[in-house]
Short mmCIF file of C-alpha atoms in Angstrom, two decimals:
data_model
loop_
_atom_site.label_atom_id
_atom_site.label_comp_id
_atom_site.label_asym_id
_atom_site.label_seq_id
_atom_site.Cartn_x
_atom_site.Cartn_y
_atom_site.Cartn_z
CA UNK A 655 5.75 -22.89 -21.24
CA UNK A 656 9.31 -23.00 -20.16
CA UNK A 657 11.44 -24.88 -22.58
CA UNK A 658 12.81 -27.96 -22.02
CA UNK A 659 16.80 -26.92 -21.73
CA UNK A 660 15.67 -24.78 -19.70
CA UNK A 661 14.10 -27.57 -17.33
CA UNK A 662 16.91 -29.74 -17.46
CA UNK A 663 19.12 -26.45 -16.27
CA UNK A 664 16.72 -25.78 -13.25
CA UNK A 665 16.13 -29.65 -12.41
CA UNK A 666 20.06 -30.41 -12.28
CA UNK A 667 20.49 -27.30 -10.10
CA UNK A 668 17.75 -28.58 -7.82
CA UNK A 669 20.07 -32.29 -7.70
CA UNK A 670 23.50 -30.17 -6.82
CA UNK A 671 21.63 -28.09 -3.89
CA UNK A 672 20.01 -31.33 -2.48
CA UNK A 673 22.62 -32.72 -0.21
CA UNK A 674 22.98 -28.68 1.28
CA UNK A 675 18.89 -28.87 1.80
CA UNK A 676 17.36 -29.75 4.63
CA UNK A 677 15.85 -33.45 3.81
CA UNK A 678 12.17 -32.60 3.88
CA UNK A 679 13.34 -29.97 1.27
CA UNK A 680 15.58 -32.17 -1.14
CA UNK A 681 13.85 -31.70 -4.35
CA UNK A 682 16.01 -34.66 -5.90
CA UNK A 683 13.76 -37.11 -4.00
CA UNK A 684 10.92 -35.89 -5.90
CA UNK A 685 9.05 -36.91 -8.91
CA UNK A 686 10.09 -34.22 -11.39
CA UNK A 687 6.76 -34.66 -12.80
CA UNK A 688 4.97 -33.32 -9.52
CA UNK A 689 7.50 -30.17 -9.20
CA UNK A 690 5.65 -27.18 -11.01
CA UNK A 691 7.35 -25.41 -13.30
CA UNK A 692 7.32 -21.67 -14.28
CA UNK A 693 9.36 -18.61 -15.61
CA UNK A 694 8.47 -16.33 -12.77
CA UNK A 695 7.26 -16.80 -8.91
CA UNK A 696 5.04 -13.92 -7.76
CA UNK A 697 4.94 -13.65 -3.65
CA UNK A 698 1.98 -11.63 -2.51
CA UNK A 699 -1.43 -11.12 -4.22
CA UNK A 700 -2.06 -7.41 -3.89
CA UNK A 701 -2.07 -4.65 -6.21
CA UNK A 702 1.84 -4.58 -6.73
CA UNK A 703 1.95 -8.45 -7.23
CA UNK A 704 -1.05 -8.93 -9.31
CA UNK A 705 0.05 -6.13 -11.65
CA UNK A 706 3.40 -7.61 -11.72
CA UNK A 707 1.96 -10.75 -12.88
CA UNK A 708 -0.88 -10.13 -15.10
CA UNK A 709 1.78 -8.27 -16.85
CA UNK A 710 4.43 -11.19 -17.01
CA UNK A 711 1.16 -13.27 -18.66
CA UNK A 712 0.63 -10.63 -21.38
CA UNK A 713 4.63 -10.85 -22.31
CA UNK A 714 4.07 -14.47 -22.41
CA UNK A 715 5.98 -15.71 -19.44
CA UNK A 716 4.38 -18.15 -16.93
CA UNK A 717 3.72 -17.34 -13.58
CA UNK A 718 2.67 -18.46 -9.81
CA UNK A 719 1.25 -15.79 -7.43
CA UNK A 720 1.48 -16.96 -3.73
CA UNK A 721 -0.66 -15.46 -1.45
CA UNK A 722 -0.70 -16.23 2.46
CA UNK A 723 -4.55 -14.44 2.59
CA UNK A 724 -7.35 -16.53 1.41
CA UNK A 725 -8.21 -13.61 -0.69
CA UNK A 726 -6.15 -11.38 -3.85
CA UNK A 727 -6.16 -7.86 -3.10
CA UNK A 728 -4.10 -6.23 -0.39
CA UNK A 729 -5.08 -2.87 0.34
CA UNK A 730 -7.73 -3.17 -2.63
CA UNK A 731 -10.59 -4.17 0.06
CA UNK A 732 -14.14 -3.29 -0.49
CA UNK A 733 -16.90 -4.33 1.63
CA UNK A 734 -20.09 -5.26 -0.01
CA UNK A 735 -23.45 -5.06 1.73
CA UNK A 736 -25.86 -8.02 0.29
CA UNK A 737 -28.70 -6.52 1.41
CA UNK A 738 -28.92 -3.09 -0.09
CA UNK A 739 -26.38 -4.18 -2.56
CA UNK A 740 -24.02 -1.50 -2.23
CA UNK A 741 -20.26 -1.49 -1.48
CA UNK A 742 -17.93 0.99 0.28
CA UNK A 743 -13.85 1.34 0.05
CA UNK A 744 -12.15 0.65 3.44
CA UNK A 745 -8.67 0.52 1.26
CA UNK A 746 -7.43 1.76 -2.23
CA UNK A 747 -10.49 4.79 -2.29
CA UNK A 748 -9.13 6.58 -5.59
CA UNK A 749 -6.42 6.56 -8.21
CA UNK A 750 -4.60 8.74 -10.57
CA UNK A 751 -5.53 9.81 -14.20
CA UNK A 752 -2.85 8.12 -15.29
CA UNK A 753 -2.78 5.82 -18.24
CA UNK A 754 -1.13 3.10 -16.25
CA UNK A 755 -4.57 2.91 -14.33
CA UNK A 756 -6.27 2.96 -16.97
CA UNK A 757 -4.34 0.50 -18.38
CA UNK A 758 -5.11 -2.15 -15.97
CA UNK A 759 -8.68 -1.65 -15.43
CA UNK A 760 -8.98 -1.42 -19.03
CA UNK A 761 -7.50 -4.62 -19.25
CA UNK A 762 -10.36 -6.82 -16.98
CA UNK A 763 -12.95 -4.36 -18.28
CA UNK A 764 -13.93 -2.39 -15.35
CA UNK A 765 -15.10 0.85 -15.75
CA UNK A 766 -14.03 3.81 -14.09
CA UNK A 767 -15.29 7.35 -13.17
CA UNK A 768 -13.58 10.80 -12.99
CA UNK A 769 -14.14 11.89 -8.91
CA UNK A 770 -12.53 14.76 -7.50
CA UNK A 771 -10.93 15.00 -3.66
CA UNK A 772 -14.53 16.79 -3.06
CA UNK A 773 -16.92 14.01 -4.68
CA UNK A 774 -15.41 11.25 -2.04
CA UNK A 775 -18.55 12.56 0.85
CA UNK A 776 -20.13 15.36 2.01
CA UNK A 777 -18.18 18.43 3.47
CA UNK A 778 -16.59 16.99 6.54
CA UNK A 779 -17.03 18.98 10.12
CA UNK A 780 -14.11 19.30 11.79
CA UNK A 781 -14.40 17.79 15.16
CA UNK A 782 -11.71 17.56 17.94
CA UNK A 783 -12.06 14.05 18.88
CA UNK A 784 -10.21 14.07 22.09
CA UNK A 785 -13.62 15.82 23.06
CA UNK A 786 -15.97 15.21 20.67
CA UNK A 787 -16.67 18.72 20.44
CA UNK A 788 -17.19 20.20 17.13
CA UNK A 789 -15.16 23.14 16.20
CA UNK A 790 -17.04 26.06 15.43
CA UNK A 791 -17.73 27.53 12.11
CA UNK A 792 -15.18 30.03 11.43
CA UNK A 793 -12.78 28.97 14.12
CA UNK A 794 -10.70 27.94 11.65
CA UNK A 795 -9.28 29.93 8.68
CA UNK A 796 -9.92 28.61 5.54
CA UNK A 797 -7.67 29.80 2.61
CA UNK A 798 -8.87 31.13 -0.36
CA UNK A 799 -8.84 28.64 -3.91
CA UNK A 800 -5.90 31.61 -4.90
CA UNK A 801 -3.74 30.68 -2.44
CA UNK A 802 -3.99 27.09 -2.16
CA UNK A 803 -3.28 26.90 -6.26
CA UNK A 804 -0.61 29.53 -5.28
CA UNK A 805 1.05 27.22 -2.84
CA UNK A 806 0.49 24.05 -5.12
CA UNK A 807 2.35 26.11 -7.39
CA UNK A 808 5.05 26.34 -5.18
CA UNK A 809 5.29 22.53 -4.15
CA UNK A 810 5.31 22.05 -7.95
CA UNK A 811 8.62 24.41 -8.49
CA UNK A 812 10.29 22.58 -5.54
CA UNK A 813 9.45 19.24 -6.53
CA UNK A 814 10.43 20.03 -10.04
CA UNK A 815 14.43 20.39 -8.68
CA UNK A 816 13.98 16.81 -8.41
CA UNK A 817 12.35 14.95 -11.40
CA UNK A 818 13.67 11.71 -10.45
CA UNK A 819 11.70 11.21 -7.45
CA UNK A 820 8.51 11.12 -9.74
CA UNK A 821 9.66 7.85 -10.91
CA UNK A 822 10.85 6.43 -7.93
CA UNK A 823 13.38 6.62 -4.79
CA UNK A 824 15.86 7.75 -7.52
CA UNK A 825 18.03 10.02 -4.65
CA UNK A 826 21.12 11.78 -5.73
CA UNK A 827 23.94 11.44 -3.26
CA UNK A 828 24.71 13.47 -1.01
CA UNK A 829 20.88 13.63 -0.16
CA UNK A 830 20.03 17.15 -0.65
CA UNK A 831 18.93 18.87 2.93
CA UNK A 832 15.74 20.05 2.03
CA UNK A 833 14.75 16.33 1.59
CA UNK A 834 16.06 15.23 4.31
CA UNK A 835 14.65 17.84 6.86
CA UNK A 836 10.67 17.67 8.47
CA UNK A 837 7.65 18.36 6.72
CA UNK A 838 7.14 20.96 9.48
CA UNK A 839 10.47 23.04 8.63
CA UNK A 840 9.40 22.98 4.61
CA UNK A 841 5.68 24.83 5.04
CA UNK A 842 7.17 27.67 6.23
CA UNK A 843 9.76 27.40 3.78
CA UNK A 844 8.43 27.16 0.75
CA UNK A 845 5.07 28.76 2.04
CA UNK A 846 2.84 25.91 1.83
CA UNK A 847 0.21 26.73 4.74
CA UNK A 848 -2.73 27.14 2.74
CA UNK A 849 -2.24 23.63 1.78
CA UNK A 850 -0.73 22.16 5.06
CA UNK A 851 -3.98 20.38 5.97
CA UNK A 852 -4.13 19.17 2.77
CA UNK A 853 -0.85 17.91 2.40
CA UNK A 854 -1.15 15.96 6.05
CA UNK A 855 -4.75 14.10 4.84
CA UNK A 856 -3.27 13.00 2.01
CA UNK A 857 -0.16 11.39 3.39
CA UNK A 858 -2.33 11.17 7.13
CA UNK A 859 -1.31 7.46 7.15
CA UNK A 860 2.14 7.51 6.32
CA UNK A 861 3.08 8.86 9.71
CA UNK A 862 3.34 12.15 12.11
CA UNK A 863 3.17 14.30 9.32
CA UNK A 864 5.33 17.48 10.42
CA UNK A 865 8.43 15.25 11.55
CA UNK A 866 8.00 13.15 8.74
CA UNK A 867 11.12 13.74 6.04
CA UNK A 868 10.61 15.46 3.21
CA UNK A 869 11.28 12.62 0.95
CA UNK A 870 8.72 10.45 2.52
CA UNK A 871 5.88 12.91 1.61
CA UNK A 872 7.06 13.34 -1.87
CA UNK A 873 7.01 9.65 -2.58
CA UNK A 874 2.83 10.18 -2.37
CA UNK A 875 2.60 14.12 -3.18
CA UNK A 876 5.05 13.68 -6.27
CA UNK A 877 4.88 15.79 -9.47
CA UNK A 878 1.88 13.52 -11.02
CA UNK A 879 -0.04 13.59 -8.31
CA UNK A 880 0.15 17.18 -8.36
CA UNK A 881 -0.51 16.77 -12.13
CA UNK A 882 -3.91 14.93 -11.00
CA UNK A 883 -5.00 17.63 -9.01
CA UNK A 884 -4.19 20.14 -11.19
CA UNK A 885 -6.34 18.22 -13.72
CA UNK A 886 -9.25 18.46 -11.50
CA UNK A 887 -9.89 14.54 -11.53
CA UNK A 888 -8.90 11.44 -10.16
CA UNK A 889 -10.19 8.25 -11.15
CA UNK A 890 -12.03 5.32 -9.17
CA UNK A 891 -14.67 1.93 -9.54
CA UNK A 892 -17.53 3.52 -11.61
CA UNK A 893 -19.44 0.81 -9.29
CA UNK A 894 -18.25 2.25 -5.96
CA UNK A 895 -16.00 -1.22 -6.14
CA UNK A 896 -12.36 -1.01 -6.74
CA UNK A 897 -11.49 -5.25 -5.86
CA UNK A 898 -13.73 -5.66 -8.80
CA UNK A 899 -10.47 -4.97 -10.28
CA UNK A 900 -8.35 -7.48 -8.15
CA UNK A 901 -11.28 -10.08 -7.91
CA UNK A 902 -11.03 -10.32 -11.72
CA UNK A 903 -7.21 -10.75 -12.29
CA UNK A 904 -7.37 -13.55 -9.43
CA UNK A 905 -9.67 -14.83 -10.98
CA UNK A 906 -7.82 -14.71 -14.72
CA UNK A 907 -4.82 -16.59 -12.60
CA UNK A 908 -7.02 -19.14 -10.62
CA UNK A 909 -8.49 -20.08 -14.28
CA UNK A 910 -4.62 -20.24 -15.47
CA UNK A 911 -3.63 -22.83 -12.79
CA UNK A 912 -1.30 -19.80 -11.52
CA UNK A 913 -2.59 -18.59 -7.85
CA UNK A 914 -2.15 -20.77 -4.51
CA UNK A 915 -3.82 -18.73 -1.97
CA UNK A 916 -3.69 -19.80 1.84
CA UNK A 917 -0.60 -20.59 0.95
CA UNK A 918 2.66 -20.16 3.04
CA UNK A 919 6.39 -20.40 1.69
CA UNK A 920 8.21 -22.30 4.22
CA UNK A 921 11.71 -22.84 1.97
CA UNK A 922 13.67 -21.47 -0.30
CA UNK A 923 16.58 -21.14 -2.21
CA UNK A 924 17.92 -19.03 -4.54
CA UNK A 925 21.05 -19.27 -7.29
CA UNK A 926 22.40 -17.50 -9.93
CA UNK A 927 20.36 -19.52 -12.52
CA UNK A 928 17.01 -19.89 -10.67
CA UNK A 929 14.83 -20.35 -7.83
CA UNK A 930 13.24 -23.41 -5.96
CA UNK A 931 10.42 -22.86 -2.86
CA UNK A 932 8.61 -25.12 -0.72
CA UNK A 933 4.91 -24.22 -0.26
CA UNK A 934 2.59 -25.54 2.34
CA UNK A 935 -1.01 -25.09 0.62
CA UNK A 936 -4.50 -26.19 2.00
CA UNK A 937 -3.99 -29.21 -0.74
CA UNK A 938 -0.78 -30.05 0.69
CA UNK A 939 3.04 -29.52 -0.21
CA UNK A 940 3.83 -28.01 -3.32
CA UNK A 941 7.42 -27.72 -5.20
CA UNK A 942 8.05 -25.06 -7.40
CA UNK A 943 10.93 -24.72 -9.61
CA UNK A 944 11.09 -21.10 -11.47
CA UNK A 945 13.78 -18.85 -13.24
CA UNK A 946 12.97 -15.68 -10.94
CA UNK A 947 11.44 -14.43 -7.97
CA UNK A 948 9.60 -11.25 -7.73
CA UNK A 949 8.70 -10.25 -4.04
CA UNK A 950 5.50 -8.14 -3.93
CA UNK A 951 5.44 -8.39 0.15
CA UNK A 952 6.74 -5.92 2.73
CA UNK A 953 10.37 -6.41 3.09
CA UNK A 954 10.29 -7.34 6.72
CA UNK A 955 13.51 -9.93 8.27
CA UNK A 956 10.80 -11.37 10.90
CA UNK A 957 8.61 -12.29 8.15
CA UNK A 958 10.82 -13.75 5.46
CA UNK A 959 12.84 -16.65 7.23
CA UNK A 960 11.61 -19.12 4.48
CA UNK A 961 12.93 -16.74 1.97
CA UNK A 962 16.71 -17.68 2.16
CA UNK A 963 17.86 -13.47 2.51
CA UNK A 964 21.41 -12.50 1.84
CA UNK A 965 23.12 -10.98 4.77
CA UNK A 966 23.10 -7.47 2.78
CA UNK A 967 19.23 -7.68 2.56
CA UNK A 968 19.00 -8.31 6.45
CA UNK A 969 20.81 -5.31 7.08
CA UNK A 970 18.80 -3.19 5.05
CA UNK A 971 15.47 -3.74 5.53
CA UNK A 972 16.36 -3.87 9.71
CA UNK A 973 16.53 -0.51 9.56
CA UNK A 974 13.26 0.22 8.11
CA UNK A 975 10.45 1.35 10.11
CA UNK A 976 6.18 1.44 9.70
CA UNK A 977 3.47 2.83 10.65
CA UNK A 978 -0.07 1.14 11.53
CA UNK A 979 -3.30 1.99 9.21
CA UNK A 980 -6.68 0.72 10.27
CA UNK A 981 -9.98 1.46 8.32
CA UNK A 982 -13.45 -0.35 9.86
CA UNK A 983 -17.19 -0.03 9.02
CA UNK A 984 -19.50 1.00 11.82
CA UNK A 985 -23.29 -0.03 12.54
CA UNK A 986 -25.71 1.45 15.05
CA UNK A 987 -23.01 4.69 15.37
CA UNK A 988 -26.19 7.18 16.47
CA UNK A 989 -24.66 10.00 14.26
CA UNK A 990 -27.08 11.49 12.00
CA UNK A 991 -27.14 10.08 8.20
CA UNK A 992 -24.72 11.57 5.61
CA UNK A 993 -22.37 13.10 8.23
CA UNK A 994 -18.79 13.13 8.22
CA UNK A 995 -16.35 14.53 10.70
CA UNK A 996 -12.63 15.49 10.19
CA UNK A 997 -10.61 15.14 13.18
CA UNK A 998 -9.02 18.77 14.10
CA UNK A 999 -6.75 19.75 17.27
CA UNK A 1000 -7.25 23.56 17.21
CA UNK A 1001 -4.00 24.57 19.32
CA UNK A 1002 -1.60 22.11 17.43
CA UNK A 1003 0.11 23.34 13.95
CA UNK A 1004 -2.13 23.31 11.44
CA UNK A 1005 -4.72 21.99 13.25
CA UNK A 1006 -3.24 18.35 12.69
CA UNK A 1007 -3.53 15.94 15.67
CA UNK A 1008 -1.39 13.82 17.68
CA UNK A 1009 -1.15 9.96 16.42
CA UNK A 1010 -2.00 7.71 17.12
CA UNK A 1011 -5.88 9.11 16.62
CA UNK A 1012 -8.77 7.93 14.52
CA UNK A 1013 -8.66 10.27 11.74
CA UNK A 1014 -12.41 10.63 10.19
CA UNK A 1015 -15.65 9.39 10.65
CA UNK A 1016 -17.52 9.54 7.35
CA UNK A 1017 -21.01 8.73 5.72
CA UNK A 1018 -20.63 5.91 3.07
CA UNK A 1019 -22.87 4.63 0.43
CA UNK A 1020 -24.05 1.53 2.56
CA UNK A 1021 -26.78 2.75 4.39
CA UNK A 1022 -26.58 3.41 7.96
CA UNK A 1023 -22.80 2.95 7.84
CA UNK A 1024 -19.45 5.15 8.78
CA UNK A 1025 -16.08 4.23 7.42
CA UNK A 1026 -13.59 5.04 10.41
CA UNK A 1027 -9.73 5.30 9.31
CA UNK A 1028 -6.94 4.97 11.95
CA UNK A 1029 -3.18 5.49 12.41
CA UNK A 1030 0.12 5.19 14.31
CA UNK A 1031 3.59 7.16 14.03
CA UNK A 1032 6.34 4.90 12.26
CA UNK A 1033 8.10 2.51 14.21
CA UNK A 1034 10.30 -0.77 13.80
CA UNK A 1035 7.15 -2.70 15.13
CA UNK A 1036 5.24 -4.01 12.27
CA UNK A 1037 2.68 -4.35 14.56
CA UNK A 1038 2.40 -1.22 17.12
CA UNK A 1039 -1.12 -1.63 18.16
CA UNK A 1040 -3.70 -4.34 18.91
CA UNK A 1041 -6.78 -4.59 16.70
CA UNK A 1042 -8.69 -4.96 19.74
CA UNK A 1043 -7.11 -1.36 21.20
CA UNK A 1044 -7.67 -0.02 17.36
CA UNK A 1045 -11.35 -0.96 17.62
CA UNK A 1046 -11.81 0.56 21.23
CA UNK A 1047 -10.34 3.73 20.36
CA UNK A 1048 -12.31 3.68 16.45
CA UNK A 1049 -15.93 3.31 18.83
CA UNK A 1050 -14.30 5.76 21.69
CA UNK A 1051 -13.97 7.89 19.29
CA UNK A 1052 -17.69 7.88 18.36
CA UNK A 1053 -18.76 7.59 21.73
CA UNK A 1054 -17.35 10.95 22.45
CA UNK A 1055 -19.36 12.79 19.78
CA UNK A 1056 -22.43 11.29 20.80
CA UNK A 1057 -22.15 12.41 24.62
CA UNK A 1058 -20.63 16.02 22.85
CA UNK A 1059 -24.06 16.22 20.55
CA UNK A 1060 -27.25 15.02 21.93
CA UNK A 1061 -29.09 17.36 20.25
CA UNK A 1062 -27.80 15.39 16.68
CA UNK A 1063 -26.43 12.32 18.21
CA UNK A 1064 -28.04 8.98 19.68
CA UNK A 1065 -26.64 7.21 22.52
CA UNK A 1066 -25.78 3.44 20.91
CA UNK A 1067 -23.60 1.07 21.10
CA UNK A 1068 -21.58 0.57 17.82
CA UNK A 1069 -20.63 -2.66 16.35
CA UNK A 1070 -18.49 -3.72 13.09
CA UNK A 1071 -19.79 -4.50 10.03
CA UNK A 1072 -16.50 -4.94 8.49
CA UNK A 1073 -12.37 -4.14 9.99
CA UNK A 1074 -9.42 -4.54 8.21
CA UNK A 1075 -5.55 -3.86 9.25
CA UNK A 1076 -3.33 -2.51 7.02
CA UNK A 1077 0.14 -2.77 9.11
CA UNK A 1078 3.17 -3.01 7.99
CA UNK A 1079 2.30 0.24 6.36
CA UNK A 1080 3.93 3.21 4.79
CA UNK A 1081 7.31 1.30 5.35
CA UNK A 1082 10.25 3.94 5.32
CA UNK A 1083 13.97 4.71 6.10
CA UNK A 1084 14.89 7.12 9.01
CA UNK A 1085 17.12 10.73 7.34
CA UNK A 1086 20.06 9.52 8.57
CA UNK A 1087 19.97 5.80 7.04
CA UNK A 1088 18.56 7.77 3.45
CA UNK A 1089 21.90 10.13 3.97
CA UNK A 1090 23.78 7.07 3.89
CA UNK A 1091 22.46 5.67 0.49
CA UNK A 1092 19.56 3.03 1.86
CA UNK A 1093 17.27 3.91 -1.26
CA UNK A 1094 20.04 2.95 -3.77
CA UNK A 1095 21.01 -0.18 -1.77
CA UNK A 1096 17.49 -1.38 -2.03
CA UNK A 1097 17.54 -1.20 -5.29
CA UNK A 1098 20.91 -2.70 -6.14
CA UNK A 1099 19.38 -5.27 -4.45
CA UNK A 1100 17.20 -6.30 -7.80
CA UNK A 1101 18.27 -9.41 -9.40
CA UNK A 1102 20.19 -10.56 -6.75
CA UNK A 1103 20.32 -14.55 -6.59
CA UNK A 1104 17.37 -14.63 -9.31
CA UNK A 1105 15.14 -12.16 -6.64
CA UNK A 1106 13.30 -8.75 -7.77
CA UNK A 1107 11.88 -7.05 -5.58
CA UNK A 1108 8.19 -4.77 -6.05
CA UNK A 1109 5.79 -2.70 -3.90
CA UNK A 1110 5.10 -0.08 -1.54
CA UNK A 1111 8.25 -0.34 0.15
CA UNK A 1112 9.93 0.09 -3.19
CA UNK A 1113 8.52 2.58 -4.10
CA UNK A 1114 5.41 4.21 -2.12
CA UNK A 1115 1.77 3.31 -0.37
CA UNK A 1116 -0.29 4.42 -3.56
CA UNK A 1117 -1.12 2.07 -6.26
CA UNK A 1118 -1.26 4.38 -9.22
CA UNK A 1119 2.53 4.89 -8.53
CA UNK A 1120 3.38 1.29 -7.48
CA UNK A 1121 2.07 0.18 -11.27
CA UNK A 1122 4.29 2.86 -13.14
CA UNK A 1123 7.11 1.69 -11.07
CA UNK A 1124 6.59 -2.10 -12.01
CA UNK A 1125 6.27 -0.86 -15.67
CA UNK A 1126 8.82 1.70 -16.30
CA UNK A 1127 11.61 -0.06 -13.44
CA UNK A 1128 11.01 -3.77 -12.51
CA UNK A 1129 9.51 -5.53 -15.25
CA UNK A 1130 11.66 -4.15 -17.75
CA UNK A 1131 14.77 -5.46 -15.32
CA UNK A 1132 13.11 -9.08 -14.88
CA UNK A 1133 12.38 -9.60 -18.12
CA UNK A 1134 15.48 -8.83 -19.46
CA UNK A 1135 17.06 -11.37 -17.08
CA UNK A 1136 15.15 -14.57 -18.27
#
């Protein structure tokens, strides 16, 4: 519990800010017995923020996780069929072998499984879904196990040059050139084409792939990553159910009196010596009075008005862009069981299509379903498509291959057993605002006015990473400071 001198601090801080508060806000007018007190403020319930916390609770510091969703989680989102009792991923799929992974699912005792890139479904076809067509076998070279290793190889000497960037968006100024220039200009480089297809489904929904900068591929495809591969294994839910993981730390904070959910922060304000925020909850108004902040949301000025930003803040995280990430589970799709298809565009690069496009349509372990995942190009819109246009394009998509293969393919009508929207997603700088030193102004931002700052933004869309980055950079940083 926070100790009493340290109360009196934070509670005579509150008094001298009242009269520059708005008066709904002016915590001197209220009991001091109904304002909840805690070392650390958590904003935002998915993986980064839960991690962040769970952590904070096992060095003994008290916490409150605010969560706008009525659910803990973010991109951690399985859908569970009641019926036939089985579950498929339509967010966080697998993780690394890393021991920080381990680490946390050790920690709520759920088990995990080695799976490799080829256990996630049966061989995809490759389909060209502008069409529906499939693409003949042997229309497309595939390269030999030798030369994708060899070109592996070769990502792993470049990437090597910059060690740093395995920990985070450590960049060396001047920004070297080579991280600066398009995914497209470093294949041919470095010779990566056995593995270009690769490359782009692993980073598929962090943008156009070939334009995309350097830097913004590495912060997924990073020297432990390529470690993972190497090692033949990544890890995942041994019950096909990654939120099992979530679900339980929620749960762990619910039980600890430390996790508002459907909650929204609609003031705040931040000092030197500690932090005071308004929350409108489905009980009502609740004031909370804490040493820190640690924001585990996407950094977005449109979103964040409550969150009393710093001018220098604004400006940075204007400039950053996103892309849009979909993922939905199909009924009644006609496609024969245990198919998957891989969207291909023969005559493009690669064979990597356009965005925005619906990326695959696979088999998953809930029978009679296909997991569709779906994607935009990076833009300052948070928002760039409609879920409604998402959804016609996801079932346009299937609609195609059934009228392309009526000898496999029924003519139905799909519907959705279960959507999600990932946007803001794969937020990111453009090369000329990383030339001019965004990366290490984000960061100096940490500890600013009593605020930290976590997550995918910070560091990259992959969970495996985003926990290592809490561990080894923020945490270490916030604690420190109380």
């Amino acid at each position: 519990m926070p100790s009493p001198l340290s109360t009196v601090v934070l509670l005579a801080s509150l008094v001298s800010s009242a009269l520059s508060a708005p008066s709904q806000y002016d915590f001197s007018k209220i009991d001091p017995s109904q304002i909840i007190q805690r070392d650390v403020v958590v904003v935002g319930a998915g993986s980064a923020g839960l991690h962040a916390a769970i952590n904070l609770i096992d060095h003994n510091k008290t916490v409150m996780v605010i969560e706008m969703k009525s659910r803990v989680g973010g991109h951690f989102e399985t859908a569970r069929d009641p019926i036939s009792g089985r579950s498929a991923e339509a967010g966080v799929v697998i993780l690394h072998n890393e021991p920080q992974v381990k680490q946390f699912f050790g920690r709520f005792n759920v088990p995990l499984r080695n799976i490799s890139l080829n256990d996630l479904g049966p061989s995809s076809r490759p389909v060209d879904l502008r069409t529906g067509q499939l693409i003949p076998a042997g229309a497309i070279q595939q390269p030999s196990q030798q030369a994708q290793a060899q070109a592996f190889q070769k990502l792993a000497a470049f990437l090597a040059q910059y060690p740093e960037l395995d920990r985070g968006l450590f960049v060396k100024e001047p920004v070297a050139p080579e991280l600066l220039m398009p995914m497209g200009q470093l294949i041919p480089k470095l010779g990566l084409e056995p593995i270009a297809n690769t490359l782009a489904g692993l980073v598929s929904n962090n943008g156009d792939f070939l334009n995309t900068p350097v830097i913004q591929v590495t912060r997924i495809v990073g020297l432990s990553l390529l470690q993972t591969i190497a090692g033949g294994s990544f890890l995942t839910s041994a019950k096909n159910d990654n939120s099992e993981l979530t679900d339980k730390a929620g749960a762990e904070l619910a039980a600890k009196k430390s996790l508002l959910l459907s909650s929204k922060v609609v003031h705040t304000r931040r000092q030197k010596h500690g932090v005071q925020l308004v929350v409108q909850t489905p009980n009502g108004i609740k004031y909370i009075c804490a040493k820190k902040l640690l924001m585990a949301v996407p950094p977005r000025v449109e979103a964040l008005q409550a969150f009393d930003l710093r001018q220098n803040e604004k400006d940075i995280f204007n400039k950053l862009i996103a892309t849009g990430y979909y993922a939905a589970i199909l009924n009644n799709t006609g496609l024969p069981a245990g198919q998957s298809y891989a969207n291909v565009s023969p005559e493009k690069p690669y064979g990597i299509p356009d965005l925005p496009t619906t990326f695959t349509i696979s088999a998953n372990p809930i029978p009679g379903t296909f997991t569709a995942f779906y994607g935009t190009s990076a833009s300052r819109s948070a928002y760039a498509v409609s879920d409604d246009y998402v959804k016609s394009q996801m079932i346009a998509s299937i609609k195609k291959l059934q009228a392309a293969n009526p000898q496999t393919a029924n003519q139905t009508q799909p519907d959705f057993f279960y959507y999600t929207a990932h946007p803001p997603y794969a937020i990111q700088a453009k090369p000329e605002d990383i030339q001019a030193g965004i990366y290490r102004k984000m960061y100096d931002l940490q500890g600013q006015d009593s605020c930290f700052w976590t997550g995918a933004a910070f560091r990259a869309e992959d969970s495996s990473n985003i926990w290592r980055f809490n561990l080894e950079v923020v945490l270490p940083a916030l604690l420190k400071s109380l």
